[in-house]
Coordinates of C-alpha atoms and ligand atoms in Angstrom, one line a residue:
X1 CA -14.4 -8.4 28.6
X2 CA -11.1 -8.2 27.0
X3 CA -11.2 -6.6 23.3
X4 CA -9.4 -9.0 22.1
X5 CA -12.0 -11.8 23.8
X6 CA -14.9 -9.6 21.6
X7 CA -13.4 -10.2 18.7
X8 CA -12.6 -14.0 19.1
X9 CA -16.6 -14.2 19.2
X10 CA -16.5 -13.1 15.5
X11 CA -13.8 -14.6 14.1
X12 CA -15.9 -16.9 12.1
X13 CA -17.9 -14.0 10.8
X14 CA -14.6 -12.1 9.9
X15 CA -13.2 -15.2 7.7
X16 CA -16.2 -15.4 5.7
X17 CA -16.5 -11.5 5.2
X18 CA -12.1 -11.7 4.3
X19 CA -13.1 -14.9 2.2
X20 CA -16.0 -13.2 0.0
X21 CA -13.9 -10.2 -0.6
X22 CA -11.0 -12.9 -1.8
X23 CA -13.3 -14.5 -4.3
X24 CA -14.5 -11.2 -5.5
X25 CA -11.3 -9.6 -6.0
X26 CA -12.0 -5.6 -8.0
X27 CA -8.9 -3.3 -9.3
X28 CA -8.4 0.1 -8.6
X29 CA -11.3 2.6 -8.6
X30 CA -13.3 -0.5 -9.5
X31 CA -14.3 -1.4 -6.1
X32 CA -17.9 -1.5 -6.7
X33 CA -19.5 -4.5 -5.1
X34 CA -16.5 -4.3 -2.2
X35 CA -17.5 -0.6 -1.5
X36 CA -21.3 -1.6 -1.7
X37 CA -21.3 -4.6 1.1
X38 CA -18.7 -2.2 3.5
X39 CA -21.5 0.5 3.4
X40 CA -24.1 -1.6 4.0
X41 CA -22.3 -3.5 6.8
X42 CA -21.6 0.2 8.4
X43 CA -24.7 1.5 8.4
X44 CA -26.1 -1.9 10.1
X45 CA -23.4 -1.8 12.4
X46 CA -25.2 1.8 13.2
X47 CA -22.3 4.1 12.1
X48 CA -23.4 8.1 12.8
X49 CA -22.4 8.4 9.1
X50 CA -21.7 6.6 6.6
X51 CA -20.2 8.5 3.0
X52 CA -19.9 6.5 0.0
X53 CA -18.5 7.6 -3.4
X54 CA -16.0 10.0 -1.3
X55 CA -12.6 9.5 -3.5
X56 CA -15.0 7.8 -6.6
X57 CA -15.2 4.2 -4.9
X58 CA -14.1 5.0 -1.7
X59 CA -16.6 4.3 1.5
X60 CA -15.7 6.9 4.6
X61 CA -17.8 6.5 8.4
X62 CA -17.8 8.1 11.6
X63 CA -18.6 6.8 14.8
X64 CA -18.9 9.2 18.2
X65 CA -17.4 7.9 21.3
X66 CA -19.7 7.9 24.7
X67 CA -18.0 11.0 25.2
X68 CA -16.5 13.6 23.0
X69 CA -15.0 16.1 25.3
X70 CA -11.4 15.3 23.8
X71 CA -12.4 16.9 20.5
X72 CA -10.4 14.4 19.0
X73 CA -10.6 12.4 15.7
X74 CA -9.0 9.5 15.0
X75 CA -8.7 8.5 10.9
X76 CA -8.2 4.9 10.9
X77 CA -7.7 3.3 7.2
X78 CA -8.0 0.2 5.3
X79 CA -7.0 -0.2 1.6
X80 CA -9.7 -2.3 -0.8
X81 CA -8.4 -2.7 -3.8
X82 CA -7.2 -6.2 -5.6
X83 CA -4.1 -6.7 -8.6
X84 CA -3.9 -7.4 -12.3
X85 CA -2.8 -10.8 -11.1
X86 CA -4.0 -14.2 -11.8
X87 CA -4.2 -16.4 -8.5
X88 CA -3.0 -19.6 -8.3
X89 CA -3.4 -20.8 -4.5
X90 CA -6.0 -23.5 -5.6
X91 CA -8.1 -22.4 -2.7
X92 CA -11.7 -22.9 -2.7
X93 CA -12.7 -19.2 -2.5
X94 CA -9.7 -18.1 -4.9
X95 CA -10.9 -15.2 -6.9
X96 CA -13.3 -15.9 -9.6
X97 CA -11.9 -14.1 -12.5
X98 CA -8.8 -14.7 -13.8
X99 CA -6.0 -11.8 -13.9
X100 CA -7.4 -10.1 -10.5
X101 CA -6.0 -11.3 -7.4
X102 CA -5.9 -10.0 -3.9
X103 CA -2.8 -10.6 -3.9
X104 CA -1.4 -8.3 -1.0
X105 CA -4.3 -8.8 1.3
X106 CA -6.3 -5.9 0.9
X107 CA -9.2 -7.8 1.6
X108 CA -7.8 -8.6 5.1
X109 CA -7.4 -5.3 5.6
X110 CA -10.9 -4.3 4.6
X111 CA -12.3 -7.1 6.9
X112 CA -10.1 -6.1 10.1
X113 CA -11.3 -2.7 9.9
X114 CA -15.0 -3.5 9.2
X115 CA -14.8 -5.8 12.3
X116 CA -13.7 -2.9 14.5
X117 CA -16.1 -0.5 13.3
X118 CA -19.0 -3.7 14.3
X119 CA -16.8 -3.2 18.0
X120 CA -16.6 0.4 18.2
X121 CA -20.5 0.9 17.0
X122 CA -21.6 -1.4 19.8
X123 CA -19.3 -0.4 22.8
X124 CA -18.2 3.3 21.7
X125 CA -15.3 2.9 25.2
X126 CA -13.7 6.4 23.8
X127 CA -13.8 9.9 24.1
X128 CA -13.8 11.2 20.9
X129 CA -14.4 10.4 17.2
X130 CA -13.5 7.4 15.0
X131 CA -13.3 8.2 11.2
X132 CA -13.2 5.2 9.0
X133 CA -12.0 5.3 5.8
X134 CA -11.8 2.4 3.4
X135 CA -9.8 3.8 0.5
X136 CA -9.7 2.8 -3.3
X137 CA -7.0 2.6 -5.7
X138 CA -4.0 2.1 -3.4
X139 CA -2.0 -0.3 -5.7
X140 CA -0.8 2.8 -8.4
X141 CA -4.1 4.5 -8.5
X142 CA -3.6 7.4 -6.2
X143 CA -6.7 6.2 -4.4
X144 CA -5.0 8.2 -0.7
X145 CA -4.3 12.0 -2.8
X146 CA -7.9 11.7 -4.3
X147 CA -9.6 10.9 -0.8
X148 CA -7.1 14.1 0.5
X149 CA -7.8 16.2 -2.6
X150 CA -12.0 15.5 -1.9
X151 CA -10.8 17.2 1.7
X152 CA -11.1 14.0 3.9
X153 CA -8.9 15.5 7.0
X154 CA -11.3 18.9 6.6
X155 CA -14.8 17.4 6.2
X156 CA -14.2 15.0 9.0
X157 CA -11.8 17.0 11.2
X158 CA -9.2 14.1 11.4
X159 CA -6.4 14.8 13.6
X160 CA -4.4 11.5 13.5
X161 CA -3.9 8.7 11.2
X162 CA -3.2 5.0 11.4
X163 CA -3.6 2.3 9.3
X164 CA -2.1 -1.4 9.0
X165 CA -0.4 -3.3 6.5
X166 CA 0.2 -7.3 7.0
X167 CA 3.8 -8.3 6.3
X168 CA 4.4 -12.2 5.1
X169 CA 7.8 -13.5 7.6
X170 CA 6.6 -12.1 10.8
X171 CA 4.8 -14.0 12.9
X172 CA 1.1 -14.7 12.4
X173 CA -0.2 -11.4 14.5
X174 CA 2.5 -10.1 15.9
X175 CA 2.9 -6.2 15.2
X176 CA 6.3 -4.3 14.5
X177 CA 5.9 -1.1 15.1
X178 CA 8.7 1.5 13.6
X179 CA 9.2 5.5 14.2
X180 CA 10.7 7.3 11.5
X181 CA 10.7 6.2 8.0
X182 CA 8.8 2.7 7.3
X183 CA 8.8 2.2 4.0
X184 CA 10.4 3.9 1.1
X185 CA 9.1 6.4 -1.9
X186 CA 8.0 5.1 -5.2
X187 CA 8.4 6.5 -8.7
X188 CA 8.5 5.2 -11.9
X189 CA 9.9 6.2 -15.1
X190 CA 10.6 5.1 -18.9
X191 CA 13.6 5.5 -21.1
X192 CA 12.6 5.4 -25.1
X193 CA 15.5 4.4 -27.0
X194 CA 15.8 5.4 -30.4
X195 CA 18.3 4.2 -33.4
X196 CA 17.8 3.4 -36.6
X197 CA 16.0 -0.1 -37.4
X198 CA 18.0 -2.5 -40.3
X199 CA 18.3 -6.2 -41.4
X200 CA 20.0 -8.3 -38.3
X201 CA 22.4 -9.4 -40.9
X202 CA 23.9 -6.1 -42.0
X203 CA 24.2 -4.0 -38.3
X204 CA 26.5 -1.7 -39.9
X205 CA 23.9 -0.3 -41.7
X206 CA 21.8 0.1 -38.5
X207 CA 21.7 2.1 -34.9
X208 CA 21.2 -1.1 -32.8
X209 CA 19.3 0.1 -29.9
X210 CA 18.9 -3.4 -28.4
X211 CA 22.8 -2.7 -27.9
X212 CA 22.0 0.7 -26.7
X213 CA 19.1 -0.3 -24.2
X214 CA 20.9 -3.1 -23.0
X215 CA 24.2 -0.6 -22.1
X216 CA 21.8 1.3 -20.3
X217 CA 20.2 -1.2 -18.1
X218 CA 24.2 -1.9 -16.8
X219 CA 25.3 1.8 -16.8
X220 CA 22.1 2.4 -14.7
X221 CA 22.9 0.6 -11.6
X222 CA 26.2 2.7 -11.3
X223 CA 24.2 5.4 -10.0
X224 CA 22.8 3.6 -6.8
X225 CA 26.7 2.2 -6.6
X226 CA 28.5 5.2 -7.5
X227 CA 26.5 8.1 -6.8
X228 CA 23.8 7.8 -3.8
X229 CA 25.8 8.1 -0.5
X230 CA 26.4 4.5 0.8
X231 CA 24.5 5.3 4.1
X232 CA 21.4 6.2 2.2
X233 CA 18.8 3.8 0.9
X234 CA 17.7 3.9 -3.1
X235 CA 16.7 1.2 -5.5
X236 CA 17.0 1.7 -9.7
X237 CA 15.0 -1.4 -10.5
X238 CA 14.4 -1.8 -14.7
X239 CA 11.7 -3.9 -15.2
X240 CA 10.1 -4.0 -18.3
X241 CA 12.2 -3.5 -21.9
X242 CA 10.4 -3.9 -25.3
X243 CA 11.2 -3.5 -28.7
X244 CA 9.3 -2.5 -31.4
X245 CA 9.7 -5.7 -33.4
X246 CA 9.0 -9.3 -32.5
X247 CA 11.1 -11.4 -34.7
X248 CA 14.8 -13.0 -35.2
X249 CA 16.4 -10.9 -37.3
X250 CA 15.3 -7.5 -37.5
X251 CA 17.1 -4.4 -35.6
X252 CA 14.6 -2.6 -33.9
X253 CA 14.1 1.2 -34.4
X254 CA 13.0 1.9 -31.2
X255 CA 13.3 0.0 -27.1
X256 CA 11.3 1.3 -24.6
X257 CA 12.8 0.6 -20.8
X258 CA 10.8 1.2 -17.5
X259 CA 11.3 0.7 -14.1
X260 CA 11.1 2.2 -10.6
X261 CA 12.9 4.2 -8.3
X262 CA 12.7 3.9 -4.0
X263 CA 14.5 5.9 -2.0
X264 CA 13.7 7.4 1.6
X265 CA 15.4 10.6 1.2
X266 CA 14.6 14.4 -1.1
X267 CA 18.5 15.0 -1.5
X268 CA 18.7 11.2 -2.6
X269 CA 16.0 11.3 -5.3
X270 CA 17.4 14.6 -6.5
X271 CA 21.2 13.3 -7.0
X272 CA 19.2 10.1 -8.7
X273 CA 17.1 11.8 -11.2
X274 CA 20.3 13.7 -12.3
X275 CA 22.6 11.0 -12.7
X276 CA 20.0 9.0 -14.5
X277 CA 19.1 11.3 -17.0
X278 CA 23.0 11.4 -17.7
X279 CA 23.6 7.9 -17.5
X280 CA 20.4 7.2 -20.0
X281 CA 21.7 10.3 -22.8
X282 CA 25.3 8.9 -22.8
X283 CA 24.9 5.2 -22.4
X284 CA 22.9 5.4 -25.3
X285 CA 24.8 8.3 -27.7
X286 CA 28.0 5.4 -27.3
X287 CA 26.3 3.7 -29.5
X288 CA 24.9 6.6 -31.6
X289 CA 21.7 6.3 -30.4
X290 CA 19.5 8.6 -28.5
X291 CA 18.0 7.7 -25.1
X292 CA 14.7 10.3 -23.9
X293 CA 14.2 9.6 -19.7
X294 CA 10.4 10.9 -18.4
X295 CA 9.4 10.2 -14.9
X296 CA 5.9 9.6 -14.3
X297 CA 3.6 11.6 -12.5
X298 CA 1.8 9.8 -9.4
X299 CA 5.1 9.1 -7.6
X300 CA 4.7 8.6 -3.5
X301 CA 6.9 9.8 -0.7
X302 CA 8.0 7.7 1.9
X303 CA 5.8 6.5 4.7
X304 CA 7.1 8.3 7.9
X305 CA 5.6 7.6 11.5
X306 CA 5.3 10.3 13.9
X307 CA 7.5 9.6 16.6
X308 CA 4.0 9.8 19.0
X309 CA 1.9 8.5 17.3
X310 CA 4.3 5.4 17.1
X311 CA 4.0 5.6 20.7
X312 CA 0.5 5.1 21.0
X313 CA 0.1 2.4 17.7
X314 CA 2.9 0.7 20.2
X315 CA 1.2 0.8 23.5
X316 CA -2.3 -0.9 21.4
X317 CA -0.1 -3.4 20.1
X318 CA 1.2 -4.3 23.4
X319 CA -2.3 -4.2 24.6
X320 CA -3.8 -6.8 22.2
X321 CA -0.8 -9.0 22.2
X322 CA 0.6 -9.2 25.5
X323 CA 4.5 -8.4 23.9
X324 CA 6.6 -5.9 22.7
X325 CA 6.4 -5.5 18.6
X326 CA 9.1 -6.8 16.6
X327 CA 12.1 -5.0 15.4
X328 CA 12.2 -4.9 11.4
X329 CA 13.9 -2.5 9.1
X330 CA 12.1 -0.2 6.9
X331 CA 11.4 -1.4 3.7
X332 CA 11.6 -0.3 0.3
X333 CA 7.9 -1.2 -0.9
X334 CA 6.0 2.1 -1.2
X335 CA 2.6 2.6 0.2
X336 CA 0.2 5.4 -0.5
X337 CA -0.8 6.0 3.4
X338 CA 2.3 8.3 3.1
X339 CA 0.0 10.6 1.2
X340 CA -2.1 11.1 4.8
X341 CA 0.6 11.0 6.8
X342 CA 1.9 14.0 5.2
X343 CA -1.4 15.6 5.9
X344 CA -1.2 15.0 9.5
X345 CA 0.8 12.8 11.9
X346 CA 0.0 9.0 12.8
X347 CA 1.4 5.7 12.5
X348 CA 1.1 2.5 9.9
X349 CA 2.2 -0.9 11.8
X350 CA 2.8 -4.4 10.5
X351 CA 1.1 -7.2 11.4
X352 CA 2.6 -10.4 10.7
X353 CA 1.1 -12.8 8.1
X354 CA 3.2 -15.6 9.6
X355 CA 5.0 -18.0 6.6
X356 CA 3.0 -17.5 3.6
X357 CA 3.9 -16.6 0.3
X358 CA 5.1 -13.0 -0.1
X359 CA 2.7 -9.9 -1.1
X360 CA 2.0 -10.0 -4.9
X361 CA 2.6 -13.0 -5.4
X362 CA 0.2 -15.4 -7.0
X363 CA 0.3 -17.7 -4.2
X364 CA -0.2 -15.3 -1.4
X365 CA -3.0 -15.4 0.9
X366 CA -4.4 -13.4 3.6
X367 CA -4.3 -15.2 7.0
X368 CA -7.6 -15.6 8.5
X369 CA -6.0 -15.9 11.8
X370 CA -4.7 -12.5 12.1
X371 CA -8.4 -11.2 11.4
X372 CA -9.5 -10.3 15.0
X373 CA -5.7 -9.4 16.6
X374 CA -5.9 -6.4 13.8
X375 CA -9.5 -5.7 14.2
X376 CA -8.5 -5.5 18.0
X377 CA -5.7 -3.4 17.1
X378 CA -7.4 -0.7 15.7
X379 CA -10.3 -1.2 18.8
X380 CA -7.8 -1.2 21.1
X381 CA -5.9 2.3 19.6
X382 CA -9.4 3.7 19.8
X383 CA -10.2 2.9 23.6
X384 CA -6.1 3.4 24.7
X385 CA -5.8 7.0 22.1
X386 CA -9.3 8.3 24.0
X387 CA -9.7 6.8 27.0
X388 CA -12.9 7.9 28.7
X389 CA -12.5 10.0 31.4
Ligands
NI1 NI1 -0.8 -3.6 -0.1

């Protein structure tokens, strides 16, 4: 029987598992009771192995193929964690505690691999080995360098890795599949902003830095205009700026700005970082104030797919679906998978959520429907990447 045809049979399973997850929504590194039922569920599903705490809250398994004469492994990943959101779809099985949200569909995720490990445990149609790894903390936690730092491509001998991401404006469960750069790198950064506080009334006695700070949120995006080649991709986005008073007529002493930075390209983040740092110190002394700019460690690298391994994720999709993937642009969203795919080649695919909301947004949902066409997918790569001889 068809993979895809397998799956179909659990569907219904695979919504409630996605819908449980939803109402139980846990942050970064928090994944307790999500980490807890993917364990049990893999060692049911009879999983060789099954590691938990690998990465703090991070679950890993490996299942053999019938044969292992390829001597290869396959890392397939799903993200777990949920955001500091609070939901507001109405649904019956929205999340049950207000300001956590999975809102970018990690719980899909979590599902469609859980539902191909149930697959790949039964029928085992490879020749070689299946790591599964359901990673914490991918939303700004670094969940990917822990697992990598705790030696995940060592300890399991992973060769390859792919992983899926569903993407809101492509069609329900159709896959687009890109070589090259997917999605951009992600950094952030904060610009303190120091004057001299005074009465709102009397600004000649004061350094205004609200003046200051707000010269530097316009100077800022002349770097992207002015100074990043116009072929290359980068984003200055400043998104949060606070003062430290709250009231109508006091100047404040200090602003803090943050924001984030994307950008595909080494040479681009390089020429960024400089111009910034100018653009910040003068914008700021124009108005005899003084502007510090740190970046933030935990930045991520762009997600790049190995022209290959694109290849294969390509020849899956076709598989499940019946068509060729989509054609979409990269993106400039970051995604910590980049972290593994440094470590060794593989691929990260959309599939599409069809018309819903968009990712972190507090009316997004996952799409059940999708549930067994990316379950299949990541079957399907195992039985097409290691066919038995
Ligand atoms: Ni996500």
């Amino acid at each position: 029987m068809p993979v895809q045809n397998r799956f179909a049979e659990f569907a219904d399973e695979l919504t409630e598992w996605r819908r449980d997850f939803h109402t139980h929504p846990e942050l970064r590194f928090e994944e307790h009771r999500t980490a807890a039922l993917v364990a049990e569920r893999l060692e049911a599903f009879g999983c060789d192995e099954v590691v938990t705490g690998f990465g703090k809250t991070g679950v890993v398994a490996v299942i053999k193929g019938r044969e292992t004469g390829s001597g290869r492994t396959l890392g397939f990943r799903a993200d777990m964690d949920a955001l500091p959101i609070t939901e507001a779809t109405g649904l019956a099985y929205a999340s049950e505690t207000a300001g956590k949200m999975h809102a970018c569909g990690h719980d899909g995720h979590t599902t469609m691999l859980l539902g191909a490990a149930k697959y790949l445990a039964e029928t085992r149609n490879f020749d070689g080995t299946i790591v599964l790894i359901f990673q914490p903390a991918e939303e700004g936690g670094g969940g990917a360098n822990l697992m990598l730092k705790e030696g995940l491509v060592e300890r399991f001998g992973i060769d390859e890795f792919y992983g899926m991401h569903n993407w809101p404006g492509i069609e329900a469960g159709q896959f687009a599949v890109l070589e090259g750069p997917l999605m951009s790198a992600a950094a952030s950064f904060t610009i303190t902003v120091k004057g001299k506080g005074g009465h709102g009334a009397m600004p000649h006695m004061s350094v205004d830095t609200a003046l200051a700070a707000s010269n530097i949120v316009m100077a800022m995006q002349s770097v992207v205009a002015r100074n990043v080649n116009p072929l290359k991709s980068a984003v200055i986005s400043i998104c949060g700026m606070r003062s430290d008073t709250d009231t109508f007529n006091v100047i404040p002493d200090t602003v803090v700005l943050k924001g984030t930075l994307r950008y595909f390209d080494k040479e681009v983040r390089k020429v960024i970082g400089e111009r910034m740092k100018a653009v910040a110190t003068h914008a700021a002394a124009a108005y005899g104030a003084e502007a510090v700019l740190r970046h933030h460690s935990g930045a991520v690298g762009p997600t790049v797919n190995d022209a290959q391994a694109a290849g294969h994720a390509a020849v899956a999709a076709r598989a499940v679906t019946g068509q060729e993937p989509v054609e979409i642009d990269p993106v400039m969203p970051a995604e910590d998978f980049s972290e593994m795919l440094e470590a060794k080649p593989g691929c990260y695919v959309f599939i599409g959520n069809g018309p819903s909301a968009d990712l972190h947004n507090p009316h997004y949902n996952f799409n059940d429907e999708i549930l067994p066409v990316g379950a299949s997918w990541f079957a399907t790569m195992a039985e097409t990447r290691m066919p038995l001889g």
